[in-house]
Amino acid sequence: MPLTPAIEEPQIHESAQGPRVTPAASRTAQTPRPVPGPRPAAVPRPGRPGPARPAPPAQRAPQATPGPVPAAPAAAPTAPSVSAAVPQIQLIPASAEGALDAAEEAVDLLLDTGRAPGDILVLTTGDPHPWAAHELSFGEAAYWALHDAGDDVFYADAAQVQRAAGRPVVVFAVNGGAVESVAGALPVALTRAGALLIVCGDAQQINSVLGAGV
């Protein structure tokens, strides 16, 4: 009876070892997986496209040649600069009595459309504007100091246009004065206007000074 258990024990150990050996064999079968060594043979493939790459840079070089073409449009901006130096002239027909009121309406319209007060200079050929008369009561030094500050609309006598500095917009009100003084001040007012000259007065008198078609 004791012999039988001794024989059964080695059979149990062998059966347990049997399955262990099979996985070991499977592991050895997995070793050929790294055999994808033929891939390194493909390494020369990236080398072949290599020589083809230098060819495209040779094609890019001719594309750089059209670069100088934009040099032509660069000359275009010079043309508008010439036109910007010539101010526009706008004529508002008005009598000598209504020229100052027409000038005030023009100033209001300029301010409403976004013009800064310091951009506007108003010249009168006859009676001074009430603002100018009031400020001159404090002395010419204080009056012209306001002109130099350039913070607000400035009103001056057209006879003093030579003393006034240029501003983007000049409003010229022909509200009286001698024809000769108007003829002498109006061309100077045109030189003081940077972008726009608005003339309020008799159309025939103004056209005779500046020329027909103003």
Backbone as ProteinMPNN parsed JSONL, in Angstrom:
{"seq_chain_A": "MPLTPAIEEPQIHESAQGPRVTPAASRTAQTPRPVPGPRPAAVPRPGRPGPARPAPPAQRAPQATPGPVPAAPAAAPTAPSVSAAVPQIQLIPASAEGALDAAEEAVDLLLDTGRAPGDILVLTTGDPHPWAAHELSFGEAAYWALHDAGDDVFYADAAQVQRAAGRPVVVFAVNGGAVESVAGALPVALTRAGALLIVCGDAQQINSVLGAGV", "coords_chain_A": {"N_chain_A": [[0.825, -1.218, 0.0], [1.957, 1.351, 0.761], [3.604, 1.823, -1.435], [2.179, 2.665, -3.623], [1.343, 5.434, -3.192], [3.867, 6.623, -3.386], [4.555, 6.293, -6.023], [2.592, 7.758, -7.267], [3.212, 10.375, -6.569], [5.623, 11.239, -8.037], [4.471, 11.274, -10.552], [2.677, 13.351, -10.433], [4.424, 15.535, -10.16], [5.719, 15.496, -12.569], [3.677, 15.989, -14.356], [3.117, 18.635, -13.623], [5.458, 19.873, -14.293], [5.456, 19.516, -16.975], [3.583, 21.325, -18.346], [4.959, 23.668, -17.696], [7.239, 23.586, -19.195], [6.341, 23.843, -21.767], [5.463, 26.612, -22.04], [7.98, 27.73, -21.896], [9.076, 26.871, -24.217], [7.433, 28.232, -25.946], [8.294, 30.817, -25.481], [10.804, 30.713, -26.555], [10.033, 30.531, -29.145], [9.133, 33.055, -29.566], [11.382, 34.517, -29.786], [12.28, 34.689, -32.502], [10.858, 36.916, -33.366], [12.102, 39.488, -33.208], [13.317, 39.334, -35.63], [12.524, 41.065, -37.652], [14.709, 42.29, -38.736], [15.229, 42.651, -41.496], [14.273, 45.217, -42.027], [16.273, 47.172, -41.443], [17.589, 46.906, -43.817], [16.092, 48.502, -45.382], [17.002, 50.983, -44.82], [18.729, 52.249, -46.666], [16.786, 53.381, -48.352], [15.724, 55.934, -47.426], [18.036, 57.26, -48.038], [18.067, 57.425, -50.779], [15.937, 59.197, -51.585], [17.197, 61.425, -50.633], [19.183, 62.632, -52.445], [17.346, 63.643, -54.251], [16.183, 65.802, -52.976], [17.886, 68.126, -53.015], [17.235, 69.093, -55.541], [14.642, 70.526, -55.531], [15.333, 72.985, -54.083], [16.72, 74.291, -56.108], [14.637, 75.001, -57.737], [13.257, 76.792, -56.166], [14.875, 79.006, -56.149], [14.504, 80.37, -58.681], [11.945, 81.335, -58.099], [12.353, 83.372, -56.345], [13.16, 85.44, -57.923], [10.931, 86.958, -58.992], [10.65, 88.723, -56.9], [11.706, 91.474, -57.037], [9.626, 92.747, -58.394], [7.579, 94.035, -56.751], [8.841, 96.467, -56.379], [8.017, 98.356, -58.215], [5.299, 99.255, -57.481], [6.091, 100.722, -55.28], [6.8, 103.234, -56.104], [4.364, 104.398, -56.508], [3.126, 105.654, -54.163], [4.303, 108.17, -54.213], [2.904, 109.776, -55.954], [0.29, 110.447, -54.749], [1.236, 112.128, -52.722], [1.906, 114.486, -53.977], [-0.585, 115.481, -54.806], [-1.73, 115.82, -52.312], [-0.467, 118.103, -51.405], [-1.752, 120.182, -52.576], [-4.352, 122.149, -51.657], [-7.913, 121.66, -51.397], [-10.508, 123.707, -52.78], [-13.372, 125.297, -51.727], [-16.312, 126.932, -52.518], [-18.636, 129.068, -51.054], [-21.36, 130.719, -51.895], [-22.198, 133.972, -50.903], [-23.458, 137.034, -49.567], [-21.841, 140.149, -48.687], [-22.864, 140.873, -46.224], [-23.824, 138.453, -45.252], [-21.676, 136.741, -45.224], [-20.122, 136.227, -42.949], [-21.874, 134.788, -41.307], [-22.228, 132.565, -42.943], [-19.667, 131.543, -42.828], [-19.546, 130.82, -40.131], [-21.429, 128.755, -40.106], [-20.107, 126.946, -41.728], [-17.905, 126.344, -40.121], [-19.192, 125.104, -37.95], [-20.173, 122.837, -39.255], [-17.799, 121.583, -39.971], [-16.739, 120.933, -37.453], [-18.73, 119.208, -36.566], [-18.355, 117.074, -38.251], [-16.081, 115.935, -37.349], [-13.674, 117.355, -37.371], [-10.936, 118.751, -35.618], [-11.013, 121.494, -33.312], [-8.662, 123.0, -33.256], [-7.733, 122.728, -35.809], [-8.744, 124.616, -37.478], [-8.8, 127.74, -39.058], [-10.103, 130.972, -39.194], [-10.61, 133.646, -41.316], [-11.337, 137.072, -41.716], [-12.444, 139.697, -43.864], [-13.655, 142.09, -43.473], [-15.398, 143.556, -40.856], [-14.118, 142.505, -37.674], [-14.383, 139.173, -36.292], [-16.698, 138.575, -33.604], [-15.539, 137.053, -31.52], [-12.789, 137.436, -31.924], [-12.631, 140.21, -31.56], [-13.285, 140.352, -28.856], [-11.186, 138.915, -27.59], [-8.982, 140.409, -28.363], [-9.307, 142.585, -26.781], [-7.957, 142.047, -24.484], [-5.395, 142.459, -25.093], [-2.855, 142.243, -27.622], [-0.766, 140.425, -27.27], [-1.755, 138.388, -25.565], [-3.794, 137.586, -27.2], [-2.543, 136.545, -29.573], [-1.148, 134.571, -28.356], [-3.065, 132.655, -27.89], [-3.448, 131.869, -30.5], [-0.964, 130.67, -31.035], [-1.079, 128.539, -29.279], [-2.926, 126.826, -30.423], [-5.214, 125.356, -29.734], [-7.891, 125.809, -30.215], [-10.525, 127.01, -32.427], [-9.391, 129.646, -34.403], [-9.785, 133.097, -34.914], [-9.097, 135.668, -37.154], [-7.994, 138.796, -38.584], [-8.044, 139.199, -42.07], [-6.079, 140.82, -43.07], [-3.946, 140.307, -41.506], [-3.027, 137.86, -42.286], [-0.523, 137.051, -43.026], [0.816, 136.788, -40.656], [-0.46, 134.73, -39.405], [-0.294, 131.267, -38.725], [-0.155, 128.261, -40.724], [-2.977, 126.064, -41.119], [-4.882, 122.978, -41.179], [-7.468, 123.527, -42.26], [-8.794, 126.423, -43.698], [-11.026, 129.05, -43.352], [-12.347, 131.513, -45.25], [-13.805, 134.516, -44.995], [-15.464, 136.803, -46.872], [-16.442, 139.489, -45.87], [-16.647, 142.17, -46.4], [-14.544, 145.111, -46.837], [-11.843, 146.412, -48.868], [-11.599, 145.784, -52.372], [-9.052, 145.372, -53.331], [-7.611, 144.612, -51.067], [-8.816, 142.189, -50.472], [-8.143, 140.745, -52.763], [-5.425, 140.584, -52.38], [-5.155, 139.164, -49.965], [-6.479, 136.727, -50.26], [-5.023, 134.837, -51.983], [-2.846, 134.36, -50.268], [-4.134, 133.21, -48.114], [-4.798, 130.818, -49.286], [-2.334, 129.567, -49.385], [-1.98, 129.081, -46.709], [-3.759, 127.116, -46.089], [-3.862, 123.764, -45.363], [-5.281, 121.466, -46.242], [-7.896, 122.199, -47.019], [-9.638, 124.979, -48.325], [-12.117, 127.178, -47.595], [-14.213, 129.462, -49.014], [-16.223, 132.146, -48.366], [-18.372, 134.238, -49.87], [-18.884, 136.728, -52.462], [-19.373, 135.222, -55.544], [-18.442, 136.033, -58.093], [-16.477, 137.924, -57.48], [-14.661, 136.342, -56.093], [-13.935, 134.416, -57.986], [-12.687, 136.017, -59.825], [-10.349, 136.572, -58.552], [-9.106, 134.091, -57.837], [-9.459, 132.713, -60.178], [-11.418, 131.374, -62.872], [-13.852, 128.755, -62.432], [-13.445, 127.908, -59.834]], "CA_chain_A": [[0.0, 0.0, 0.0], [2.739, 2.597, 0.755], [4.289, 2.033, -2.711], [1.319, 3.376, -4.576], [1.446, 6.903, -3.084], [5.184, 7.094, -3.829], [4.572, 6.317, -7.493], [1.696, 8.833, -7.722], [3.825, 11.695, -6.349], [6.434, 11.704, -9.164], [3.649, 11.547, -11.729], [2.092, 14.698, -10.264], [5.472, 16.531, -10.415], [6.028, 15.524, -13.993], [2.6, 16.685, -15.064], [3.246, 20.061, -13.334], [6.587, 20.415, -15.03], [5.172, 19.468, -18.414], [3.074, 22.594, -18.851], [5.929, 24.749, -17.541], [8.219, 23.517, -20.277], [5.724, 24.329, -23.012], [5.59, 28.07, -22.192], [9.371, 28.082, -22.176], [9.274, 26.662, -25.65], [6.769, 29.328, -26.653], [9.135, 32.015, -25.383], [11.87, 30.594, -27.544], [9.437, 30.787, -30.451], [8.965, 34.501, -29.708], [12.659, 35.153, -30.09], [12.435, 35.092, -33.906], [10.114, 38.143, -33.703], [12.986, 40.59, -33.575], [13.92, 39.099, -36.945], [12.318, 42.156, -38.61], [15.971, 42.893, -39.133], [15.27, 43.113, -42.891], [13.96, 46.649, -42.118], [17.478, 47.978, -41.637], [17.967, 46.917, -45.227], [15.373, 49.606, -46.021], [17.647, 52.248, -44.467], [19.19, 52.973, -47.855], [15.706, 54.071, -49.061], [15.767, 57.383, -47.186], [19.199, 57.854, -48.688], [17.797, 57.683, -52.191], [15.268, 60.494, -51.777], [18.077, 62.525, -50.244], [19.689, 63.403, -53.585], [16.265, 64.332, -54.974], [15.811, 67.03, -52.258], [18.567, 69.332, -53.489], [16.645, 69.612, -56.775], [13.66, 71.578, -55.309], [15.882, 74.311, -53.817], [17.075, 74.955, -57.358], [13.406, 75.558, -58.281], [12.849, 77.927, -55.332], [15.68, 80.169, -56.505], [13.834, 81.193, -59.692], [10.755, 81.977, -57.549], [12.76, 84.598, -55.658], [13.408, 86.496, -58.896], [9.838, 87.927, -59.089], [10.633, 89.621, -55.747], [11.867, 92.897, -57.376], [8.43, 93.315, -59.026], [6.921, 95.027, -55.898], [9.525, 97.759, -56.366], [7.256, 99.288, -59.047], [4.267, 99.957, -56.712], [6.662, 101.619, -54.284], [6.818, 104.58, -56.661], [2.996, 104.922, -56.551], [2.796, 106.6, -53.105], [4.801, 109.525, -54.445], [1.891, 110.56, -56.668], [-0.665, 111.1, -53.856], [1.849, 113.164, -51.909], [1.851, 115.726, -54.727], [-1.953, 115.973, -54.745], [-2.037, 116.232, -50.947], [0.096, 119.426, -51.176], [-2.664, 121.17, -53.152], [-5.621, 122.105, -50.912], [-9.166, 121.809, -52.129], [-11.152, 125.017, -52.609], [-14.835, 125.213, -51.722], [-16.917, 128.263, -52.554], [-20.0, 129.204, -50.526], [-21.845, 132.059, -52.288], [-22.833, 134.751, -49.825], [-23.26, 138.479, -49.657], [-20.905, 140.663, -47.689], [-23.536, 140.846, -44.925], [-24.055, 137.081, -44.801], [-20.46, 135.93, -45.344], [-19.67, 135.777, -41.626], [-22.782, 133.728, -40.877], [-21.91, 131.385, -43.74], [-18.413, 131.002, -42.293], [-19.871, 130.154, -38.871], [-22.076, 127.481, -40.433], [-19.065, 126.053, -42.235], [-17.121, 125.887, -38.97], [-20.013, 124.13, -37.218], [-20.203, 121.592, -40.023], [-16.475, 120.95, -39.854], [-16.637, 120.356, -36.107], [-19.666, 118.086, -36.475], [-17.836, 115.951, -39.04], [-14.895, 115.36, -36.715], [-12.495, 118.21, -37.386], [-10.549, 119.302, -34.322], [-11.082, 122.964, -33.334], [-7.35, 123.567, -33.563], [-7.42, 122.567, -37.239], [-9.51, 125.596, -38.264], [-8.46, 129.166, -38.991], [-11.125, 131.783, -39.855], [-10.122, 134.979, -41.672], [-12.404, 138.0, -42.116], [-11.911, 140.839, -44.61], [-14.325, 143.31, -43.01], [-15.421, 143.663, -39.404], [-13.564, 141.3, -37.032], [-15.33, 138.27, -35.645], [-16.892, 138.971, -32.198], [-14.556, 136.38, -30.647], [-11.497, 138.117, -32.077], [-12.727, 141.524, -30.918], [-13.263, 140.158, -27.4], [-9.854, 138.499, -27.144], [-8.041, 141.514, -28.565], [-9.468, 143.541, -25.687], [-6.986, 141.697, -23.441], [-4.053, 142.736, -25.601], [-2.445, 141.404, -28.749], [0.108, 139.335, -26.822], [-2.612, 137.292, -25.108], [-4.572, 137.139, -28.36], [-1.721, 135.687, -30.42], [-0.766, 133.385, -27.582], [-4.102, 131.664, -28.174], [-3.147, 131.359, -31.839], [0.192, 129.771, -30.964], [-1.463, 127.317, -28.55], [-3.559, 125.957, -31.411], [-6.173, 124.446, -29.099], [-9.276, 126.127, -30.564], [-10.697, 127.772, -33.667], [-8.799, 130.991, -34.251], [-10.363, 134.094, -35.814], [-8.14, 136.747, -37.35], [-8.237, 139.7, -39.708], [-7.334, 138.736, -43.265], [-4.916, 141.673, -43.277], [-2.849, 139.731, -40.727], [-2.868, 136.468, -42.69], [0.902, 136.732, -43.085], [1.264, 136.427, -39.309], [-1.13, 133.496, -38.988], [0.334, 130.02, -39.158], [-1.031, 127.41, -41.513], [-3.803, 125.052, -40.458], [-5.472, 122.102, -42.201], [-8.629, 124.142, -42.9], [-8.905, 127.879, -43.573], [-12.316, 129.589, -43.786], [-12.11, 132.908, -45.648], [-15.104, 135.195, -45.077], [-15.376, 138.111, -47.529], [-17.547, 140.236, -45.274], [-16.395, 143.592, -46.599], [-13.161, 145.457, -47.124], [-11.538, 146.838, -50.228], [-11.381, 144.688, -53.314], [-7.617, 145.134, -53.44], [-7.156, 143.865, -49.886], [-9.304, 140.819, -50.633], [-7.336, 140.129, -53.812], [-4.086, 140.319, -51.864], [-5.179, 138.226, -48.842], [-7.025, 135.42, -50.624], [-3.97, 133.894, -52.384], [-2.046, 133.982, -49.104], [-4.949, 132.265, -47.346], [-4.69, 129.524, -49.947], [-1.072, 128.939, -48.971], [-2.089, 128.703, -45.297], [-4.662, 125.959, -45.965], [-3.158, 122.511, -45.627], [-6.118, 120.503, -46.959], [-9.15, 122.742, -47.524], [-9.909, 126.413, -48.214], [-13.536, 127.48, -47.802], [-14.362, 130.898, -49.24], [-17.613, 132.58, -48.262], [-18.473, 135.595, -50.407], [-19.413, 136.903, -53.803], [-18.719, 134.252, -56.429], [-17.725, 136.724, -59.165], [-15.268, 138.533, -56.939], [-13.707, 135.288, -55.739], [-13.437, 133.81, -59.212], [-11.778, 136.957, -60.473], [-9.067, 136.524, -57.851], [-8.515, 132.763, -57.91], [-9.607, 132.157, -61.512], [-12.716, 130.754, -63.117], [-13.981, 127.334, -62.14], [-13.078, 127.578, -58.454]], "C_chain_A": [[0.85, 1.255, 0.0], [3.424, 2.84, -0.564], [3.438, 2.856, -3.662], [1.392, 4.887, -4.417], [2.78, 7.404, -3.561], [5.237, 7.192, -5.331], [3.716, 7.469, -8.0], [2.354, 10.196, -7.58], [4.699, 12.121, -7.503], [5.623, 11.981, -10.402], [3.035, 12.942, -11.637], [3.128, 15.758, -10.592], [5.766, 16.615, -11.882], [4.938, 16.264, -14.768], [2.689, 18.191, -14.835], [4.385, 20.672, -14.117], [6.31, 20.457, -16.515], [4.655, 20.782, -18.945], [4.055, 23.734, -18.708], [6.921, 24.756, -18.696], [7.633, 24.096, -21.55], [5.768, 25.851, -23.12], [6.999, 28.488, -22.477], [9.644, 27.924, -23.647], [8.619, 27.778, -26.44], [7.606, 30.594, -26.605], [10.258, 31.951, -26.402], [11.331, 30.857, -28.932], [9.266, 32.285, -30.672], [10.263, 35.182, -30.08], [12.821, 35.492, -31.554], [11.696, 36.369, -34.265], [11.045, 39.323, -33.989], [13.629, 40.44, -34.935], [13.559, 40.197, -37.929], [13.569, 42.943, -38.848], [16.025, 43.271, -40.583], [14.942, 44.586, -43.028], [15.216, 47.498, -42.214], [17.953, 47.966, -43.062], [17.271, 48.049, -45.948], [16.002, 50.947, -45.719], [18.19, 52.959, -45.688], [18.091, 53.714, -48.592], [15.678, 55.563, -48.741], [16.963, 58.051, -47.824], [18.925, 58.187, -50.135], [17.016, 58.98, -52.411], [16.131, 61.678, -51.427], [18.597, 63.31, -51.424], [18.604, 64.13, -54.347], [15.909, 65.647, -54.313], [16.582, 68.251, -52.744], [17.973, 69.912, -54.75], [15.613, 70.707, -56.514], [14.239, 72.925, -54.937], [16.293, 75.045, -55.073], [15.839, 75.583, -57.987], [12.945, 76.767, -57.47], [13.622, 79.185, -55.711], [15.03, 80.997, -57.596], [12.596, 81.89, -59.165], [11.11, 83.276, -56.848], [12.954, 85.745, -56.63], [12.238, 87.46, -59.037], [9.768, 88.88, -57.925], [10.773, 91.089, -56.116], [10.642, 93.533, -57.99], [7.727, 94.316, -58.126], [7.614, 96.361, -55.839], [8.761, 98.789, -57.185], [6.169, 99.996, -58.268], [4.822, 100.904, -55.687], [6.684, 103.049, -54.793], [5.432, 105.211, -56.652], [2.703, 105.911, -55.45], [3.302, 108.001, -53.345], [3.766, 110.392, -55.129], [0.89, 111.212, -55.734], [-0.065, 112.201, -53.033], [1.803, 114.504, -52.628], [0.454, 116.324, -54.65], [-2.313, 116.456, -53.356], [-1.515, 117.633, -50.672], [-0.824, 120.517, -51.707], [-3.998, 121.104, -52.405], [-6.822, 122.224, -51.842], [-9.767, 123.177, -51.814], [-12.659, 124.83, -52.729], [-15.404, 126.623, -51.624], [-18.344, 128.2, -52.022], [-20.488, 130.602, -50.889], [-22.565, 132.745, -51.132], [-22.567, 136.224, -50.076], [-22.265, 138.916, -48.598], [-21.521, 140.625, -46.291], [-23.698, 139.428, -44.384], [-22.826, 136.194, -44.842], [-20.001, 135.389, -43.988], [-20.558, 134.663, -41.083], [-22.505, 132.434, -41.651], [-20.621, 130.731, -43.237], [-18.668, 130.265, -40.982], [-20.537, 128.798, -39.123], [-21.051, 126.47, -40.955], [-18.212, 125.493, -41.095], [-17.898, 124.841, -38.173], [-20.057, 122.785, -37.937], [-18.878, 120.856, -39.934], [-16.319, 120.258, -38.5], [-17.539, 119.134, -35.964], [-19.153, 116.858, -37.227], [-16.505, 115.432, -38.517], [-13.637, 116.187, -36.768], [-12.207, 118.737, -35.988], [-10.609, 120.824, -34.39], [-9.746, 123.599, -33.706], [-6.938, 123.436, -35.006], [-7.983, 123.701, -38.088], [-9.024, 127.02, -37.983], [-9.506, 129.93, -39.797], [-10.558, 133.183, -40.069], [-11.295, 135.824, -42.157], [-11.766, 139.205, -42.809], [-12.525, 142.165, -44.152], [-14.23, 143.426, -41.506], [-14.855, 142.377, -38.783], [-14.667, 140.435, -36.438], [-15.486, 138.689, -34.18], [-15.896, 138.311, -31.244], [-13.212, 137.084, -30.706], [-11.521, 139.483, -31.399], [-12.66, 141.396, -29.398], [-11.855, 139.813, -26.909], [-8.822, 139.597, -27.327], [-8.159, 142.569, -27.47], [-8.503, 143.259, -24.538], [-5.54, 141.926, -23.905], [-3.661, 141.756, -26.701], [-1.563, 140.237, -28.318], [-0.724, 138.138, -26.375], [-3.408, 136.705, -26.274], [-3.761, 136.18, -29.225], [-1.17, 134.48, -29.673], [-1.793, 132.271, -27.773], [-3.892, 131.047, -29.565], [-2.017, 130.336, -31.79], [-0.148, 128.47, -30.233], [-2.137, 126.332, -29.492], [-4.567, 124.983, -30.845], [-7.607, 124.652, -29.578], [-9.307, 126.823, -31.924], [-10.151, 129.18, -33.444], [-9.359, 131.901, -35.336], [-9.396, 135.268, -35.914], [-8.566, 137.603, -38.528], [-7.414, 139.208, -40.893], [-6.102, 139.587, -43.551], [-3.702, 141.141, -42.517], [-2.588, 138.266, -41.102], [-1.391, 136.069, -42.756], [1.418, 136.281, -41.719], [0.67, 135.101, -38.845], [-0.393, 132.281, -39.545], [-0.667, 129.169, -39.923], [-1.787, 126.407, -40.65], [-4.446, 124.187, -41.544], [-6.634, 122.739, -42.949], [-8.611, 125.643, -42.619], [-10.263, 128.287, -44.143], [-12.116, 131.085, -44.014], [-13.463, 133.575, -45.879], [-14.906, 136.585, -45.669], [-16.575, 138.928, -47.063], [-17.33, 141.737, -45.362], [-14.93, 143.833, -46.916], [-12.972, 145.805, -48.584], [-11.259, 145.636, -51.111], [-9.904, 144.36, -53.409], [-7.091, 144.317, -52.259], [-7.614, 142.409, -49.957], [-8.451, 140.075, -51.654], [-5.931, 139.81, -53.317], [-4.07, 139.26, -50.773], [-5.615, 136.829, -49.245], [-5.954, 134.436, -51.118], [-3.086, 133.452, -51.22], [-2.814, 132.993, -48.234], [-4.893, 130.871, -47.96], [-3.403, 128.807, -49.553], [-1.112, 128.487, -47.51], [-2.956, 127.458, -45.103], [-3.9, 124.681, -46.317], [-3.961, 121.54, -46.463], [-7.326, 121.139, -47.626], [-9.217, 124.247, -47.273], [-11.371, 126.635, -48.552], [-13.673, 128.994, -47.893], [-15.849, 131.236, -49.237], [-17.686, 134.03, -48.752], [-19.059, 135.601, -51.797], [-18.637, 136.03, -54.789], [-17.918, 134.944, -57.522], [-16.423, 137.323, -58.666], [-14.202, 137.482, -56.637], [-13.099, 134.652, -56.975], [-12.467, 134.745, -59.935], [-10.398, 136.933, -59.837], [-8.382, 135.184, -58.046], [-8.61, 132.153, -59.302], [-10.942, 131.471, -61.652], [-12.685, 129.288, -62.785], [-13.57, 126.952, -60.74], [-14.229, 126.884, -57.783]], "O_chain_A": [[0.499, 2.191, -0.718], [3.813, 3.978, -0.825], [3.964, 3.664, -4.426], [1.497, 5.586, -5.425], [2.854, 8.51, -4.098], [5.896, 8.081, -5.87], [4.035, 8.091, -9.014], [2.09, 11.09, -8.383], [4.57, 13.26, -7.953], [6.006, 12.813, -11.224], [2.89, 13.631, -12.648], [2.804, 16.767, -11.219], [6.037, 17.699, -12.398], [5.208, 17.04, -15.685], [2.375, 18.964, -15.74], [4.316, 21.822, -14.552], [6.84, 21.302, -17.237], [5.215, 21.32, -19.9], [4.015, 24.68, -19.494], [7.385, 25.815, -19.12], [8.329, 24.758, -22.321], [6.083, 26.362, -24.196], [7.236, 29.459, -23.194], [10.349, 28.729, -24.255], [9.144, 28.227, -27.459], [7.633, 31.362, -27.567], [10.625, 32.947, -27.024], [12.053, 31.342, -29.803], [9.253, 32.748, -31.812], [10.26, 36.287, -30.622], [13.45, 36.506, -31.86], [11.88, 36.878, -35.371], [10.796, 40.083, -34.924], [14.396, 41.303, -35.362], [14.207, 40.291, -38.971], [13.509, 44.138, -39.134], [16.808, 44.156, -40.926], [15.29, 45.184, -44.046], [15.243, 48.457, -42.986], [18.64, 48.89, -43.497], [17.746, 48.524, -46.98], [15.595, 51.958, -46.291], [18.12, 54.187, -45.747], [18.396, 54.599, -49.391], [15.614, 56.385, -49.655], [16.936, 59.245, -48.122], [19.495, 59.14, -50.668], [17.356, 59.773, -53.289], [15.861, 62.801, -51.851], [18.48, 64.536, -51.437], [18.88, 65.123, -55.02], [15.387, 66.54, -54.98], [15.992, 69.324, -52.878], [18.167, 71.095, -55.029], [15.661, 71.739, -57.183], [13.726, 73.944, -55.4], [16.233, 76.273, -55.124], [15.952, 76.585, -58.693], [12.313, 77.672, -58.015], [13.1, 80.295, -55.611], [14.99, 82.222, -57.476], [12.207, 82.928, -59.7], [10.283, 84.183, -56.757], [12.919, 86.906, -56.224], [12.464, 88.66, -59.188], [8.922, 89.774, -57.925], [10.035, 91.91, -55.572], [10.598, 94.758, -58.109], [7.297, 95.359, -58.619], [7.051, 97.317, -55.305], [8.839, 99.982, -56.891], [6.077, 101.22, -58.349], [4.117, 101.813, -55.248], [6.596, 103.987, -54.0], [5.316, 106.43, -56.774], [2.086, 106.94, -55.727], [2.789, 108.946, -52.745], [3.737, 111.605, -54.922], [0.631, 112.408, -55.87], [-0.773, 113.138, -52.663], [1.676, 115.547, -51.986], [0.306, 117.53, -54.454], [-3.105, 117.387, -53.208], [-2.048, 118.313, -49.796], [-0.683, 121.676, -51.316], [-4.706, 120.102, -52.507], [-6.745, 122.81, -52.921], [-9.564, 123.73, -50.733], [-13.154, 124.274, -53.71], [-15.02, 127.403, -50.752], [-19.156, 127.393, -52.475], [-20.077, 131.577, -50.26], [-23.428, 132.159, -50.478], [-21.582, 136.602, -50.711], [-21.895, 138.138, -47.719], [-20.829, 140.383, -45.302], [-23.707, 139.232, -43.169], [-22.916, 135.007, -44.526], [-19.55, 134.249, -43.884], [-20.069, 133.711, -40.475], [-22.543, 131.343, -41.081], [-20.505, 129.505, -43.226], [-18.083, 129.21, -40.739], [-20.244, 127.817, -38.439], [-21.131, 125.28, -40.649], [-17.845, 124.318, -41.102], [-17.342, 123.82, -37.769], [-19.987, 121.73, -37.308], [-18.852, 119.63, -39.832], [-15.826, 119.133, -38.42], [-17.169, 118.148, -35.326], [-19.487, 115.728, -36.871], [-15.869, 114.592, -39.153], [-12.608, 115.754, -36.25], [-13.122, 119.124, -35.26], [-10.285, 121.398, -35.429], [-9.709, 124.62, -34.394], [-5.902, 123.97, -35.403], [-7.733, 123.75, -39.292], [-8.864, 127.433, -36.835], [-9.774, 129.588, -40.949], [-10.088, 133.825, -39.13], [-12.142, 135.35, -42.915], [-10.701, 139.676, -42.41], [-11.974, 143.233, -44.416], [-13.139, 143.4, -40.937], [-15.085, 141.285, -39.303], [-15.753, 140.922, -36.124], [-14.51, 139.118, -33.565], [-15.458, 138.93, -30.274], [-12.569, 137.304, -29.68], [-10.555, 139.874, -30.743], [-12.052, 142.23, -28.728], [-11.392, 140.37, -25.914], [-7.887, 139.708, -26.534], [-7.235, 143.353, -27.251], [-8.256, 144.135, -23.708], [-4.59, 141.618, -23.185], [-4.08, 140.599, -26.706], [-1.606, 139.171, -28.932], [-0.438, 137.003, -26.757], [-3.662, 135.502, -26.332], [-4.251, 135.106, -29.574], [-0.774, 133.488, -30.284], [-1.441, 131.092, -27.813], [-4.131, 129.857, -29.771], [-2.092, 129.278, -32.415], [0.425, 127.421, -30.53], [-1.935, 125.124, -29.368], [-4.765, 123.901, -31.399], [-8.455, 123.782, -29.379], [-8.272, 127.173, -32.491], [-10.421, 129.814, -32.424], [-9.406, 131.539, -36.512], [-8.934, 135.796, -34.904], [-9.382, 137.197, -39.355], [-6.246, 138.848, -40.748], [-5.173, 139.12, -44.21], [-2.564, 141.481, -42.841], [-1.996, 137.521, -40.322], [-1.047, 134.902, -42.567], [2.352, 135.483, -41.639], [1.241, 134.428, -37.986], [0.066, 132.281, -40.687], [-1.878, 129.339, -39.783], [-1.309, 125.966, -39.605], [-4.546, 124.609, -42.696], [-6.78, 122.521, -44.152], [-8.441, 126.08, -41.481], [-10.612, 127.922, -45.265], [-11.764, 131.826, -43.096], [-14.177, 133.248, -46.827], [-14.267, 137.443, -45.06], [-17.581, 139.042, -47.762], [-17.778, 142.487, -44.496], [-14.177, 142.907, -47.22], [-13.828, 145.529, -49.425], [-10.752, 144.611, -50.657], [-9.536, 143.194, -53.553], [-6.239, 143.444, -52.425], [-6.886, 141.503, -49.55], [-8.08, 138.92, -51.442], [-5.312, 138.858, -53.792], [-3.09, 138.526, -50.647], [-5.177, 135.846, -48.647], [-5.978, 133.279, -50.699], [-2.629, 132.31, -51.182], [-2.235, 132.056, -47.684], [-4.934, 129.868, -47.248], [-3.386, 127.585, -49.405], [-0.352, 127.601, -47.12], [-2.888, 126.817, -44.054], [-3.368, 124.538, -47.418], [-3.398, 120.852, -47.313], [-7.751, 120.683, -48.688], [-8.905, 124.731, -46.185], [-11.816, 126.321, -49.656], [-13.301, 129.719, -46.97], [-16.628, 130.678, -50.01], [-17.131, 134.933, -48.127], [-19.649, 134.621, -52.253], [-17.41, 136.091, -54.861], [-16.821, 134.494, -57.854], [-15.393, 137.244, -59.336], [-13.014, 137.689, -56.884], [-11.9, 134.379, -57.018], [-11.528, 134.287, -60.585], [-9.398, 137.233, -60.489], [-7.2, 135.139, -58.386], [-7.918, 131.177, -59.591], [-11.533, 131.036, -60.663], [-11.636, 128.646, -62.844], [-13.361, 125.769, -60.472], [-14.132, 126.518, -56.612]]}, "name": "protein", "num_of_chains": 1, "seq": "MPLTPAIEEPQIHESAQGPRVTPAASRTAQTPRPVPGPRPAAVPRPGRPGPARPAPPAQRAPQATPGPVPAAPAAAPTAPSVSAAVPQIQLIPASAEGALDAAEEAVDLLLDTGRAPGDILVLTTGDPHPWAAHELSFGEAAYWALHDAGDDVFYADAAQVQRAAGRPVVVFAVNGGAVESVAGALPVALTRAGALLIVCGDAQQINSVLGAGV"}
